[in-house]
Structure formats: C-alpha cells, structure tokens
Coordinates of C-alpha atoms in Angstrom, one line a residue:
Chain A
X81 CA 111.1 139.5 70.7
X82 CA 110.5 142.0 73.5
X83 CA 113.7 143.8 74.1
X84 CA 112.3 147.0 72.7
X85 CA 109.2 147.1 74.8
X86 CA 108.9 150.5 76.5
X87 CA 106.2 151.0 79.2
X88 CA 104.0 154.0 78.5
X89 CA 103.7 155.4 82.1
X90 CA 106.6 157.2 83.8
X91 CA 106.4 154.9 86.8
X92 CA 106.4 151.9 84.6
X93 CA 109.4 153.2 82.8
X94 CA 111.2 154.0 86.0
X95 CA 110.5 150.5 87.3
X96 CA 111.4 148.7 84.1
X97 CA 114.7 150.5 83.8
X98 CA 115.7 149.1 87.2
X99 CA 114.1 145.7 86.9
X100 CA 112.9 144.6 83.4
X101 CA 110.0 142.5 84.8
X102 CA 107.4 144.1 82.6
X103 CA 109.6 143.4 79.6
X104 CA 109.6 139.7 80.6
X105 CA 105.9 139.4 81.1
X106 CA 105.1 141.4 78.0
X107 CA 107.3 139.2 75.8
X108 CA 105.9 135.9 77.1
X109 CA 102.2 136.9 77.1
X110 CA 101.6 139.4 74.3
X111 CA 103.6 139.3 71.1
X112 CA 104.9 135.7 71.7
X113 CA 104.7 134.1 68.2
X114 CA 102.3 131.1 68.2
X115 CA 101.5 128.7 65.3
X116 CA 98.3 129.9 63.7
X117 CA 96.5 126.5 63.6
X118 CA 96.4 125.5 67.3
X119 CA 93.2 123.7 68.0
X120 CA 91.2 123.5 71.3
X121 CA 93.3 120.7 72.6
X122 CA 96.0 123.4 73.0
X123 CA 93.9 125.4 75.5
X124 CA 94.5 123.0 78.4
X125 CA 97.8 124.6 79.3
X126 CA 96.0 127.8 80.3
X127 CA 93.2 125.8 82.0
X128 CA 95.8 123.9 84.0
X129 CA 97.4 127.1 85.2
X130 CA 93.9 128.3 86.2
X131 CA 93.4 125.0 88.1
X132 CA 96.7 125.4 90.0
X133 CA 95.9 128.9 91.1
X134 CA 92.4 127.9 92.1
X135 CA 93.7 125.0 94.3
X136 CA 96.3 127.3 95.9
X137 CA 93.8 130.0 96.8
X138 CA 91.0 127.7 98.0
X139 CA 93.6 125.6 99.8
X140 CA 95.0 128.6 101.6
X141 CA 91.6 129.6 103.0
X142 CA 90.7 126.0 103.9
X143 CA 94.0 125.8 105.9
X144 CA 92.7 128.7 108.0
X145 CA 90.0 126.5 109.4
X146 CA 91.4 123.0 109.2
X147 CA 93.1 121.2 112.1
X148 CA 95.8 118.6 111.3
X149 CA 95.4 116.3 114.3
X150 CA 93.9 112.7 114.1
X151 CA 91.4 113.5 116.9
X152 CA 90.2 116.8 115.4
X153 CA 90.7 116.6 111.6
X154 CA 87.4 114.9 110.7
X155 CA 85.4 117.3 113.0
X156 CA 87.2 120.3 111.6
X157 CA 86.2 119.4 108.0
X158 CA 82.6 119.0 109.1
X159 CA 83.0 122.4 110.8
X160 CA 84.1 123.8 107.5
X161 CA 81.1 122.3 105.8
X162 CA 78.5 123.4 108.3
X163 CA 79.7 126.4 110.3
X164 CA 82.3 128.3 108.3
X165 CA 80.8 131.0 106.0
X166 CA 80.8 129.6 102.5
X167 CA 83.0 126.8 103.8
X168 CA 81.0 124.2 101.9
X169 CA 81.7 126.1 98.6
X170 CA 85.4 126.5 99.2
X171 CA 85.8 122.8 100.1
X172 CA 83.7 121.6 97.2
X173 CA 85.7 123.9 94.8
X174 CA 88.9 122.5 96.3
X175 CA 87.9 118.8 96.2
X176 CA 86.3 118.9 92.7
X177 CA 89.1 121.2 91.6
X178 CA 91.5 118.4 92.2
X179 CA 89.5 116.0 90.0
X180 CA 89.1 118.6 87.2
X181 CA 92.8 119.4 87.5
X182 CA 93.6 115.7 86.7
X183 CA 90.9 115.6 84.0
X184 CA 92.7 118.6 82.3
X185 CA 96.2 117.2 82.9
X186 CA 95.2 113.8 81.3
X187 CA 93.8 115.6 78.2
X188 CA 96.9 117.8 78.1
X189 CA 99.2 114.7 78.2
X190 CA 97.0 112.9 75.6
X191 CA 97.3 115.9 73.3
X192 CA 101.1 115.9 73.6
X193 CA 101.1 112.1 72.9
X194 CA 98.8 112.4 69.9
X195 CA 100.7 115.3 68.2
X196 CA 104.2 114.2 69.3
X197 CA 104.8 117.4 71.2
X198 CA 107.4 115.6 73.4
X199 CA 109.8 115.1 70.5
X200 CA 113.0 116.9 69.7
X201 CA 113.5 119.8 70.5
X202 CA 110.8 119.7 73.2
X203 CA 112.0 116.7 75.3
X204 CA 112.8 118.8 78.3
X205 CA 109.3 120.5 78.4
X206 CA 107.8 117.0 78.5
X207 CA 110.2 115.7 81.2
X208 CA 109.4 118.8 83.4
X209 CA 105.8 118.0 82.7
X210 CA 106.3 114.4 84.0
X211 CA 107.8 115.8 87.2
X212 CA 104.8 118.2 87.6
X213 CA 102.5 115.1 87.1
X214 CA 104.4 113.2 89.8
X215 CA 104.1 116.1 92.2
X216 CA 100.4 116.4 91.4
X217 CA 100.0 112.7 92.3
X218 CA 101.8 113.2 95.6
X219 CA 99.9 116.4 96.4
X220 CA 96.5 114.9 95.6
X221 CA 97.1 111.8 97.5
X222 CA 98.2 113.7 100.7
X223 CA 95.3 116.1 100.3
X224 CA 92.8 113.1 100.2
X225 CA 94.2 111.9 103.5
X226 CA 93.5 115.2 105.3
X227 CA 89.7 114.8 106.0
X228 CA 90.6 111.7 108.0
X229 CA 87.6 109.6 106.8
X230 CA 87.7 105.9 106.3
X231 CA 89.0 106.1 102.7
X232 CA 91.6 108.7 103.8
X233 CA 92.9 106.5 106.5
X234 CA 92.9 103.2 104.6
X235 CA 94.2 104.8 101.4
X236 CA 97.1 106.3 103.4
X237 CA 97.7 102.8 105.0
X238 CA 97.8 101.0 101.7
X239 CA 100.0 103.5 99.9
X240 CA 102.5 104.0 102.8
X241 CA 102.7 100.2 103.1
X242 CA 104.0 100.2 99.5
X243 CA 107.3 101.3 101.0
X244 CA 107.4 98.2 103.2
X245 CA 108.0 96.2 100.0
X246 CA 111.6 97.6 99.9
X247 CA 113.9 94.7 100.9
X248 CA 115.7 94.9 104.3
X249 CA 114.9 98.5 105.2
X250 CA 111.2 98.5 104.3
X251 CA 109.9 98.3 107.9
X252 CA 112.2 101.1 109.2
X253 CA 111.2 103.3 106.3
X254 CA 107.5 102.9 106.9
X255 CA 107.9 103.5 110.7
X256 CA 109.9 106.6 109.8
X257 CA 107.2 107.8 107.4
X258 CA 104.5 107.1 110.0
X259 CA 106.4 108.5 113.0
X260 CA 105.0 105.5 114.8
X261 CA 104.0 101.9 114.2
X262 CA 100.8 102.6 112.3
X263 CA 99.1 105.4 110.4
X264 CA 98.2 108.1 112.9
X265 CA 98.5 111.7 114.0
X266 CA 102.2 112.2 113.2
X267 CA 101.6 111.1 109.6
X268 CA 98.5 113.4 109.3
X269 CA 100.5 116.4 110.4
X270 CA 103.4 115.8 108.1
X271 CA 101.1 115.1 105.2
X272 CA 99.4 118.4 105.8
X273 CA 102.8 120.2 105.8
X274 CA 103.8 118.6 102.6
X275 CA 100.4 119.1 101.0
X276 CA 100.8 122.8 101.7
X277 CA 104.3 123.0 100.3
X278 CA 104.0 121.0 97.1
X279 CA 101.7 123.3 95.1
X280 CA 104.4 126.0 95.3
X281 CA 106.9 123.5 94.0
X282 CA 104.5 122.7 91.2
X283 CA 104.2 126.5 90.5
X284 CA 108.0 126.8 90.2
X285 CA 108.1 123.8 87.8
X286 CA 105.2 125.4 85.8
X287 CA 107.4 128.5 85.3
X288 CA 110.2 126.3 84.0
X289 CA 107.7 124.4 81.8
X290 CA 106.6 127.6 80.1
X291 CA 110.1 129.0 79.9
X292 CA 111.3 125.8 78.2
X293 CA 108.2 125.9 75.9
X294 CA 109.0 129.5 74.8
X295 CA 112.5 128.5 73.6
X296 CA 111.4 126.4 70.6
X297 CA 107.8 127.7 70.6
X298 CA 104.6 125.6 70.5
X299 CA 104.2 122.4 68.5
X300 CA 101.1 122.4 66.3
X301 CA 98.6 119.9 64.9
X302 CA 100.7 119.4 61.8
X303 CA 103.7 118.7 63.9
X304 CA 106.0 120.6 61.5
X305 CA 108.6 123.1 62.4
X306 CA 107.3 126.7 62.2
X307 CA 109.6 129.7 61.8
X308 CA 108.9 132.1 64.6
X309 CA 107.6 135.4 63.2
X310 CA 106.8 133.9 59.8
X311 CA 103.4 133.9 58.1
X312 CA 102.6 130.6 60.0
X313 CA 102.6 132.4 63.4
X314 CA 100.3 134.9 65.0
X315 CA 100.9 136.9 68.2
X316 CA 99.7 135.1 71.4
X317 CA 97.6 138.2 72.2
X318 CA 94.9 138.6 71.2
X319 CA 94.5 135.3 69.2
X320 CA 95.2 132.7 71.8
X321 CA 94.3 134.8 74.8
X322 CA 90.8 135.0 73.5
X323 CA 90.7 131.3 72.4
X324 CA 92.1 130.2 75.8
X325 CA 89.5 132.4 77.6
X326 CA 86.6 130.9 75.7
X327 CA 87.8 127.4 76.4
X328 CA 88.2 128.3 80.1
X329 CA 84.6 129.5 80.2
X330 CA 83.4 126.2 78.8
X331 CA 85.6 124.4 81.4
X332 CA 84.2 126.5 84.2
X333 CA 80.7 125.6 83.2
X334 CA 81.6 121.9 83.7
X335 CA 83.5 122.8 86.9
X336 CA 80.4 124.7 88.3
X337 CA 78.2 121.8 87.3
X338 CA 80.2 119.5 89.5
X339 CA 80.5 122.0 92.4
X340 CA 76.9 123.0 92.5
X341 CA 74.9 119.9 91.4
X342 CA 77.0 116.8 92.0
X343 CA 79.8 117.8 94.4
X344 CA 80.2 114.3 95.8
X345 CA 79.9 112.4 92.5
X346 CA 83.6 111.8 92.2
X347 CA 84.3 111.2 95.9
X348 CA 83.6 108.1 97.9
X349 CA 80.7 108.0 100.5
X350 CA 83.0 106.0 103.0
X351 CA 85.0 109.1 103.4
X352 CA 82.1 110.7 105.4
X353 CA 82.8 108.0 108.1
X354 CA 85.5 109.0 110.5
X355 CA 88.7 107.0 110.3
X356 CA 88.6 103.7 112.3
X357 CA 91.9 101.9 112.6
X358 CA 90.1 98.7 113.6
X359 CA 87.9 98.3 110.6
X360 CA 88.9 98.3 106.9
X361 CA 86.1 99.2 104.5
X362 CA 84.8 96.3 102.3
X363 CA 86.3 97.7 99.1
X364 CA 89.1 100.3 99.1
X365 CA 89.4 102.3 96.0
X366 CA 91.6 105.3 95.3
X367 CA 90.3 108.5 93.7
X368 CA 89.3 108.0 90.0
X369 CA 92.4 109.6 88.7
X370 CA 94.7 107.0 90.2
X371 CA 92.7 104.0 89.1
X372 CA 94.8 103.0 86.0
X373 CA 97.9 102.8 88.2
X374 CA 96.1 101.0 91.0
X375 CA 95.0 98.4 88.5
X376 CA 98.6 97.9 87.5
X377 CA 99.6 97.5 91.1
X378 CA 97.0 94.8 91.7
X379 CA 97.7 93.0 88.4
X380 CA 100.9 91.6 89.9
X381 CA 100.6 88.7 92.4
X382 CA 103.9 89.8 94.1
X383 CA 104.1 92.8 96.5
X384 CA 107.4 94.2 95.5
X385 CA 106.8 93.4 91.8
X386 CA 103.5 95.3 91.9
X387 CA 105.0 98.4 93.5
X388 CA 107.9 98.4 91.0
X389 CA 105.5 98.0 88.0
X390 CA 103.2 100.8 89.2
X391 CA 106.1 103.2 89.7
X392 CA 107.5 102.2 86.3
X393 CA 104.2 102.9 84.6
X394 CA 104.7 106.6 85.5
X395 CA 108.5 106.7 85.2
X396 CA 108.4 105.3 81.7
X397 CA 106.7 108.4 80.5
X398 CA 109.9 110.4 81.1
X399 CA 111.7 108.2 78.5
X400 CA 108.9 108.6 75.9
X401 CA 110.9 111.1 73.7
X402 CA 113.5 108.3 73.1
X403 CA 111.2 105.3 73.0
X404 CA 109.3 106.8 70.2
X405 CA 111.8 106.5 67.3
X406 CA 109.8 108.2 64.6
X407 CA 110.9 111.6 63.4
X408 CA 107.4 112.6 62.4
X409 CA 105.6 114.3 65.3
X410 CA 101.9 114.4 64.5
X411 CA 99.7 111.3 64.4
X412 CA 98.0 113.0 61.4
X413 CA 100.9 111.9 59.2
X414 CA 101.5 108.5 60.9
X415 CA 98.8 106.1 59.8
X416 CA 99.9 103.2 62.0
X417 CA 100.7 105.2 65.1
X418 CA 97.4 106.9 64.8
X419 CA 95.6 103.6 65.4
X420 CA 98.0 102.4 68.1
X421 CA 97.7 105.7 70.0
X422 CA 93.9 105.3 70.2
X423 CA 94.4 101.7 71.3
X424 CA 96.8 103.0 74.0
X425 CA 94.2 105.6 75.2
X426 CA 91.5 102.9 75.3
X427 CA 93.7 100.6 77.2
X428 CA 94.4 103.3 79.9
X429 CA 90.7 103.9 80.2
X430 CA 90.1 100.1 80.5
X431 CA 92.8 99.9 83.3
X432 CA 90.9 102.8 85.0
X433 CA 87.7 100.8 84.9
X434 CA 89.5 97.6 86.2
X435 CA 91.1 99.6 89.0
X436 CA 87.6 100.2 90.4
X437 CA 86.6 96.6 90.3
X438 CA 87.5 93.8 92.7
X439 CA 90.8 92.1 91.8
X440 CA 89.7 88.6 91.1
X441 CA 88.5 86.2 88.4
X442 CA 88.1 87.6 84.9
X443 CA 88.8 91.2 86.0
X444 CA 92.3 90.1 87.2
X445 CA 93.1 88.3 84.0
X446 CA 92.0 91.3 81.8
X447 CA 93.9 93.6 84.2
X448 CA 97.1 91.6 83.6
X449 CA 96.6 91.7 79.8
X450 CA 96.0 95.4 79.9
X451 CA 99.1 95.9 82.1
X452 CA 101.3 94.0 79.6
X453 CA 99.8 96.0 76.7
X454 CA 100.5 99.3 78.5
X455 CA 104.2 98.5 78.8
X456 CA 104.3 96.8 75.3
X457 CA 103.1 100.1 73.8
X458 CA 106.2 101.9 75.2
X459 CA 108.8 99.2 74.9
X460 CA 107.9 97.3 71.8
X461 CA 105.3 99.2 69.6
X462 CA 106.7 102.7 69.8
X463 CA 110.4 101.8 69.0
X464 CA 109.4 99.5 66.2
X465 CA 106.9 101.8 64.5
X466 CA 109.6 104.4 63.8
X467 CA 111.3 101.8 61.6
X468 CA 108.4 100.0 59.9
X469 CA 105.8 102.8 59.5
X470 CA 105.5 104.6 56.1
X471 CA 104.6 108.1 57.1
X472 CA 102.6 110.5 54.9
X473 CA 104.4 113.4 53.3
X474 CA 104.6 116.4 55.6
X475 CA 103.2 119.8 54.4
X476 CA 105.8 122.6 53.9
X477 CA 103.8 125.1 55.8
X478 CA 100.7 125.4 58.0
X479 CA 98.8 127.0 55.1
X480 CA 99.4 124.2 52.6
X481 CA 97.0 121.5 54.0
X482 CA 94.1 123.9 54.0
X483 CA 94.6 125.4 50.5
X484 CA 92.5 124.2 47.6
X485 CA 94.5 122.5 44.7
X486 CA 94.2 125.6 42.6
X487 CA 95.5 127.9 45.4
X488 CA 98.3 125.4 46.0
X489 CA 99.3 125.6 42.3
X490 CA 99.2 129.4 42.3
X491 CA 101.3 129.5 45.4
X492 CA 103.9 127.1 43.9
X493 CA 104.0 129.2 40.7
X494 CA 104.5 132.3 42.7
X495 CA 107.3 130.9 44.8
X496 CA 108.8 129.4 41.6
X497 CA 108.7 132.8 40.0
X498 CA 110.3 134.5 42.9
X499 CA 113.1 131.9 43.2
Chain B
X254 CA 156.4 122.1 88.8
X255 CA 154.5 119.3 87.0
X256 CA 150.7 119.7 86.6
X257 CA 149.9 116.5 88.5
X258 CA 151.8 117.4 91.6
X259 CA 149.6 117.8 94.7
X260 CA 150.0 121.3 96.0
X261 CA 149.3 122.7 99.4
X262 CA 146.2 124.4 97.9
X263 CA 144.8 121.1 96.6
X264 CA 145.1 119.6 100.0
X265 CA 143.3 122.5 101.6
X266 CA 140.5 122.3 99.0
X267 CA 139.9 118.6 99.7
X268 CA 140.1 118.8 103.4
X269 CA 137.8 121.9 103.6
X270 CA 135.3 120.2 101.3
X271 CA 135.4 117.0 103.3
X272 CA 134.8 118.8 106.6
X273 CA 132.0 120.8 105.1
X274 CA 130.3 117.7 103.7
X275 CA 130.6 115.8 107.0
X276 CA 129.3 118.8 108.9
X277 CA 126.3 119.2 106.5
X278 CA 125.6 115.4 106.7
X279 CA 125.6 115.4 110.5
X280 CA 123.4 118.5 110.6
X281 CA 121.0 116.8 108.2
X282 CA 120.4 113.9 110.6
X283 CA 118.2 115.7 113.2
X284 CA 116.0 116.8 110.3
X285 CA 115.6 113.2 109.2
X286 CA 115.4 111.6 112.6
X287 CA 112.7 113.9 113.9
X288 CA 110.3 111.9 111.7
X289 CA 111.0 108.6 113.5
X290 CA 108.6 107.4 116.3
X291 CA 109.0 109.8 119.2
X292 CA 109.3 109.1 122.9
X293 CA 105.6 109.3 123.6
X294 CA 104.9 106.8 120.8
X295 CA 107.6 104.4 122.1
X296 CA 106.2 104.7 125.6
X297 CA 103.0 102.9 124.5
X298 CA 105.0 99.9 123.5
X299 CA 103.4 97.2 125.7
X300 CA 99.8 96.3 126.7
X301 CA 98.4 93.8 129.3
X302 CA 95.2 91.9 128.5
X303 CA 92.9 89.9 130.8
X304 CA 91.8 86.8 128.9
X305 CA 89.1 85.6 131.3
X306 CA 86.1 87.0 129.5
X307 CA 86.9 85.2 126.2
X308 CA 85.1 81.9 125.6
X309 CA 86.3 79.3 123.0
X310 CA 85.5 80.4 119.5
X311 CA 85.6 84.0 120.4
X312 CA 88.1 86.7 119.3
X313 CA 88.9 90.1 120.6
X314 CA 90.9 92.9 119.0
X315 CA 93.1 95.1 121.1
X316 CA 95.2 98.1 120.2
X317 CA 98.9 97.8 120.6
X318 CA 101.2 100.5 119.2
X319 CA 98.3 101.9 117.2
X320 CA 97.8 98.5 115.5
X321 CA 95.0 96.0 116.0
X322 CA 96.0 92.7 117.6
X323 CA 93.8 89.7 117.3
X324 CA 93.5 87.4 120.3
X325 CA 91.5 84.3 119.5
X326 CA 90.6 81.5 121.8
X327 CA 90.5 78.7 119.2
X328 CA 88.2 75.8 119.1
X329 CA 89.6 72.3 119.1
X330 CA 88.5 71.9 115.5
X331 CA 90.5 75.0 114.4
X332 CA 93.6 73.8 116.3
X333 CA 93.3 70.3 114.6
X334 CA 92.9 72.0 111.2
X335 CA 95.9 74.2 111.8
X336 CA 98.1 71.2 113.0
X337 CA 97.3 68.8 110.2
X338 CA 98.4 71.1 107.4
X339 CA 101.3 69.9 105.3
X340 CA 104.1 72.5 105.6
X341 CA 105.1 71.9 101.9
X342 CA 101.7 73.4 100.9
X343 CA 102.5 76.8 102.6
X344 CA 103.9 79.8 100.8
X345 CA 105.6 80.8 104.2
X346 CA 106.1 77.5 106.1
X347 CA 105.7 77.7 109.8
X348 CA 104.5 75.1 112.3
X349 CA 101.3 76.0 114.2
X350 CA 103.3 75.3 117.5
X351 CA 105.8 78.0 116.5
X352 CA 102.9 80.5 116.2
X353 CA 100.9 79.8 119.3
X354 CA 102.7 79.4 122.7
X355 CA 99.5 77.9 124.0
X356 CA 97.6 76.2 121.2
X357 CA 94.3 77.5 122.6
X358 CA 95.4 81.1 122.3
X359 CA 96.3 82.6 118.9
X360 CA 97.8 86.1 119.3
X361 CA 98.8 88.0 116.1
X362 CA 99.0 91.5 114.6
X363 CA 95.7 92.0 112.7
X364 CA 97.3 93.6 109.8
X365 CA 97.5 92.0 106.4
X366 CA 101.1 91.6 105.4
X367 CA 100.3 92.8 101.9
X368 CA 99.4 96.4 102.2
X369 CA 98.2 96.8 105.8
X370 CA 94.4 96.4 105.8
X371 CA 92.7 94.6 108.7
X372 CA 91.6 91.1 107.7
X373 CA 88.1 89.9 108.6
X374 CA 87.9 86.9 111.0
X375 CA 86.5 83.5 110.2
X376 CA 86.2 84.2 106.6
X377 CA 87.9 83.1 103.4
X378 CA 88.6 79.7 101.8
X379 CA 90.6 78.4 104.9
X380 CA 88.1 79.4 107.6
X381 CA 90.7 81.8 109.1
X382 CA 91.1 85.4 108.0
X383 CA 90.3 87.1 104.7
X384 CA 91.6 90.5 103.7
X385 CA 89.0 92.3 101.7
X386 CA 91.4 94.8 100.1
X387 CA 93.3 92.5 97.7
X388 CA 92.0 89.1 98.5
X389 CA 94.5 87.3 100.8
X390 CA 93.3 84.2 102.6
X391 CA 94.8 83.1 105.9
X392 CA 94.2 79.8 107.7
X393 CA 93.2 79.1 111.3
X394 CA 96.8 79.7 112.4
X395 CA 97.0 83.0 110.5
X396 CA 99.2 81.6 107.8
X397 CA 99.0 82.9 104.3
X398 CA 97.4 80.4 101.9
X399 CA 96.2 82.2 98.9
X400 CA 96.5 85.8 97.5
X401 CA 99.1 88.5 97.2
X402 CA 100.3 88.8 100.9
X403 CA 104.0 87.6 101.1
X404 CA 104.1 86.3 104.7
X405 CA 101.9 84.9 107.5
X406 CA 100.2 87.3 109.9
X407 CA 102.9 88.6 112.3
X408 CA 103.1 87.2 115.8
X409 CA 104.0 90.0 118.3
X410 CA 106.3 89.4 121.2
X411 CA 104.1 88.4 124.1
X412 CA 104.3 86.5 127.4
X413 CA 101.7 84.8 129.6
X414 CA 102.1 86.7 132.9
X415 CA 99.8 84.0 134.5
X416 CA 97.0 81.7 133.5
X417 CA 94.7 84.4 132.4
X418 CA 96.8 87.5 131.5
X419 CA 99.1 88.2 128.7
X420 CA 101.5 91.1 128.0
X421 CA 102.1 92.1 124.4
X422 CA 105.3 93.9 123.6

C-alpha cells in the first residue's frame, strides 16, 4: 500500500533510500485503508496509545524526584507534591492517568467482545492485547506500591502473599520476591525497577498489536469482511485521524476534570498514611480497576483455590477466540449473544462493586454466584450459543444496511445488469 | 553411510549445545539468587525480649525479621478456654500445649496465614484474634477457627533464656 511513497524533500529521499522508515510510517498512518463505518468505540486504540505515552513521560520526570527506599519513599512523594515545581500536577496526571488508562482499556476490550473483533483472522491481535493487559496490571500494581502508604504496603503484602499459596515452594518463593521475611525496602526497590521497565515492554507489544492489526485490517460494527481498498474503506488519514483526535479531546476533558477537580477521588485516603508494618488498615481494597478480580479471589473459601480462580479469570480471555464458536462476529447479528454480552458486562460491574465491599454475609453469596456466572459465560454459554443461536443474515457490504429499500433495489438491479 | 548413523559432527553439536546450556544456566543463578534475603537481612534473625513489664491479660508486639510477633501473657480463663477445645473441631488440629511452651506465654507470628495481614487481638468470635482483611477468626491459642486462613498462626522458634527473657529465632 505504500511501496511507491516518495518523500518530497531531498534529505527525506536520501534518508528513505537508505532506511525506508518514512515509507513504513506513511503506510501505517496515512493511506491505510479503514472500514468506513467505524464508530466512536473504535477511537479507544488511539486514546490508549496517548495514555501509554503520557504515563511514560510523566513517570520519567517523577522518577527524577522519587527515592525508592522504605525510609524515604513516602517523604519523597510528599516532597514531589509540596516542593517540586509542578510536582503535584505531574503526580496527579500520572496517578489519574493510570485509572483512565484502565477505563479506556476496559472500553476497548468491551468493544472487541461486543463486535467479535477477536475472531478469525484477528485472534493474535486479541492475544497480544491480553498480554498487554497483563503487563498493565503488573505495572499498575507495582506503581501503586511506590508511594509507600498504608494501602501500598498492605496491598503489596496481600498480593505477594498470593505466591505463598503455591504448594511446597510457596514460602521460598515469597521470601525470594521480598528479599527478606516480610515486605520491606528490598521489595520496594525491585518494584520500582520493574515499574520503570514494564511500560517499555508494553510499548513493544503495542507495536506488535498494531502490526498484527494492519495485516487483516480493522473489524467493523457489522463484523463482515471488507476488501481493503474497496468502496467500503476510506484512508486512515484524514478520516480517522480527525475522528480519533475529536474523541481524544473529549477524553482529555474528562482526564482534566479528574486531575484538576477531584484528583483523589479514585485513590484511597489511607494511602496518605505512611506504611506501618504493625497495623493493617480496617478494610484493604485494591484500586478500582482490580476490584472484579479481587471479588473473585475472595469468593473462594480456599487460599490456593482463590488464587487459581483469579488468575484463570484473566487467562481465560486468551482462549476467547476458540471458546466463542459462532462464525458471526458482530453482536448486531446475534440476537441471543447480544443479550448475554450485556449480562456479562453487568456481571463484571457487579463483581467490581462486590470487590469493594466486606466479604461476608449476603455480599459473599452474591460474589460466589457472580464468579460462577463469569466463568459460565466463557465455558458454557459462549460455546453453546454458536450451535443453538439463529443469527440474522449478514449484509453484503457496509453500505447495504444504511441504504433505503429503493436504493437497495437500484443497486441490486445495477449489479445484476453488470453481471 | 546410512542417514541415522551418528556422525562426529552430530556428537560435536550435542556436546557444544549441552555445555552452552549448562554455562548459561549456571550464569543465570547469580541473577536469580541476588533477590534472596541478603546477609544484612539474615543478620537480624534473632531478637531477645524482656517479659517483666507484661502483666496477665496484656500483649506486646515486637518486630522479628521485619514481621510482628505477638507475645501475650494469657489469663487463666483464656488458657482454660484454649485447653478445653475438642481437637476434632479444628481445621488445623494442634494441642494448646504444643503451641505454648509455658501456658501463660503465647508467642506467635502476628501474620494471618491467609494473605499476610496483621490480625487484631482479643476480637472475633473466639475471643482470640480476628483478621480484618478477609475475616479469619483465631482462638485464644491462635488456632484458626473460621474464615479463609488455611493454618493456625505460626509459632516461631523461641527459647526461655531465663524466667523473664525469651529469645526469638
């Protein structure tokens, strides 16, 4: 699609003849053929790229002022907030940026689930995406530990203790992770190192994610195959560059709203108390974006069982392209799936609500039912739907569903005449 | 020469590969082992505590290897309650006499065996310890009675150096 791109300037031409980098960028960003009917749910890929770059840049400058030592970390974060020029802004962008990153990634995943974007031939894009999500979880968790407040410390304690559930070697593994016999300075220093490294690994995976996407091209709300370069596609630039930019501006308004008006809304007040290894806070809750998985962990009365189920809840996503047996991608043409997918989304939100509550009484019982339903959706409902569901007829092109009946007849007549 | 015959070249390939793999594996070990508890951490492995200031019914928490250790001078009622429990009712059966060298003094690591929170003393359904994180209840001997924790609170290695001093670790 881009082999014949010739830079206009002499320097550009000289460079491109020796390393066709401009060719590569041009092909992937400008004439790249994109389905003409992508809606705003498709703008989150660009928003996520923006989030990643924002986190890397703000993180880089925060690291210039932060000290990764158990005795100094909490004070250094307060130093950033009070003394460093614009430190408060950079930190609030970074901490709220993490939350908005997850908000965007959940919408991005929900869009893929609703429109069946993970199906053949896009399985690998989805699987790379699951790995990006895993790395995001690890990065966000380690980042939350760095301010060394009460929630940081006890969150780190609870999560690293998950490894002690491994039979036989559990204790050696946790001592190895901690570099001691409890959470302390050695753990903080290694978390800081890994927190710094992982965004770059995510960046590398994002490149693979986009590369894999540009082989078959984008899925679309109709979920039908679109011939690249046909009347059903438009060049990425300017159509989707402009659409993505508009969506990004709206997203930035929300982002700025959090940063400037309610910067601590999504955090926990206990994290402004310095870590105290002798006192556990009354009620430990992870950041909101982990709550559904936390609810699954707590739904199981057995330590190892809870850990296995929580990990499975994420790992099962990687198998989604094969668990969903239907050949039809978009929920628009799947009357039953369309209802079940909304039930699934509602169930995940319910699990998130339960994750923030105390794990006893009625909450625990509902938590167990919601956990069972989460897995049932993947293991029972999705495989069965492919066989029992009567799907609606798919349109032949992206234009067909939006044409009036007369226009459709005219088109059919025209194609009949030309045939 | 048949195709399946082992040649000199095959032998050299396999041995070279094996040596390279063993070399890489042994070189990887320092990179893994550097994360294990270091000499300065291990040096803090034991702690001595003077028990004289503690009156019956009082507990203190001391730090040992970065972990809280509960030392409780139990009341007679608590000791009796711990002793009369039917072992068959316990998820992790242990006699109280196996958990306290001297029944008056209960020494245990103050870390919930579920996911590592610090339980609160003299709380919960069994008047022992209660973990606020995920709701584990321990009795007056630190044994798990109800909730997700798999085992009783851990008893560290300790010795009575004399009537009023113990050494943990």
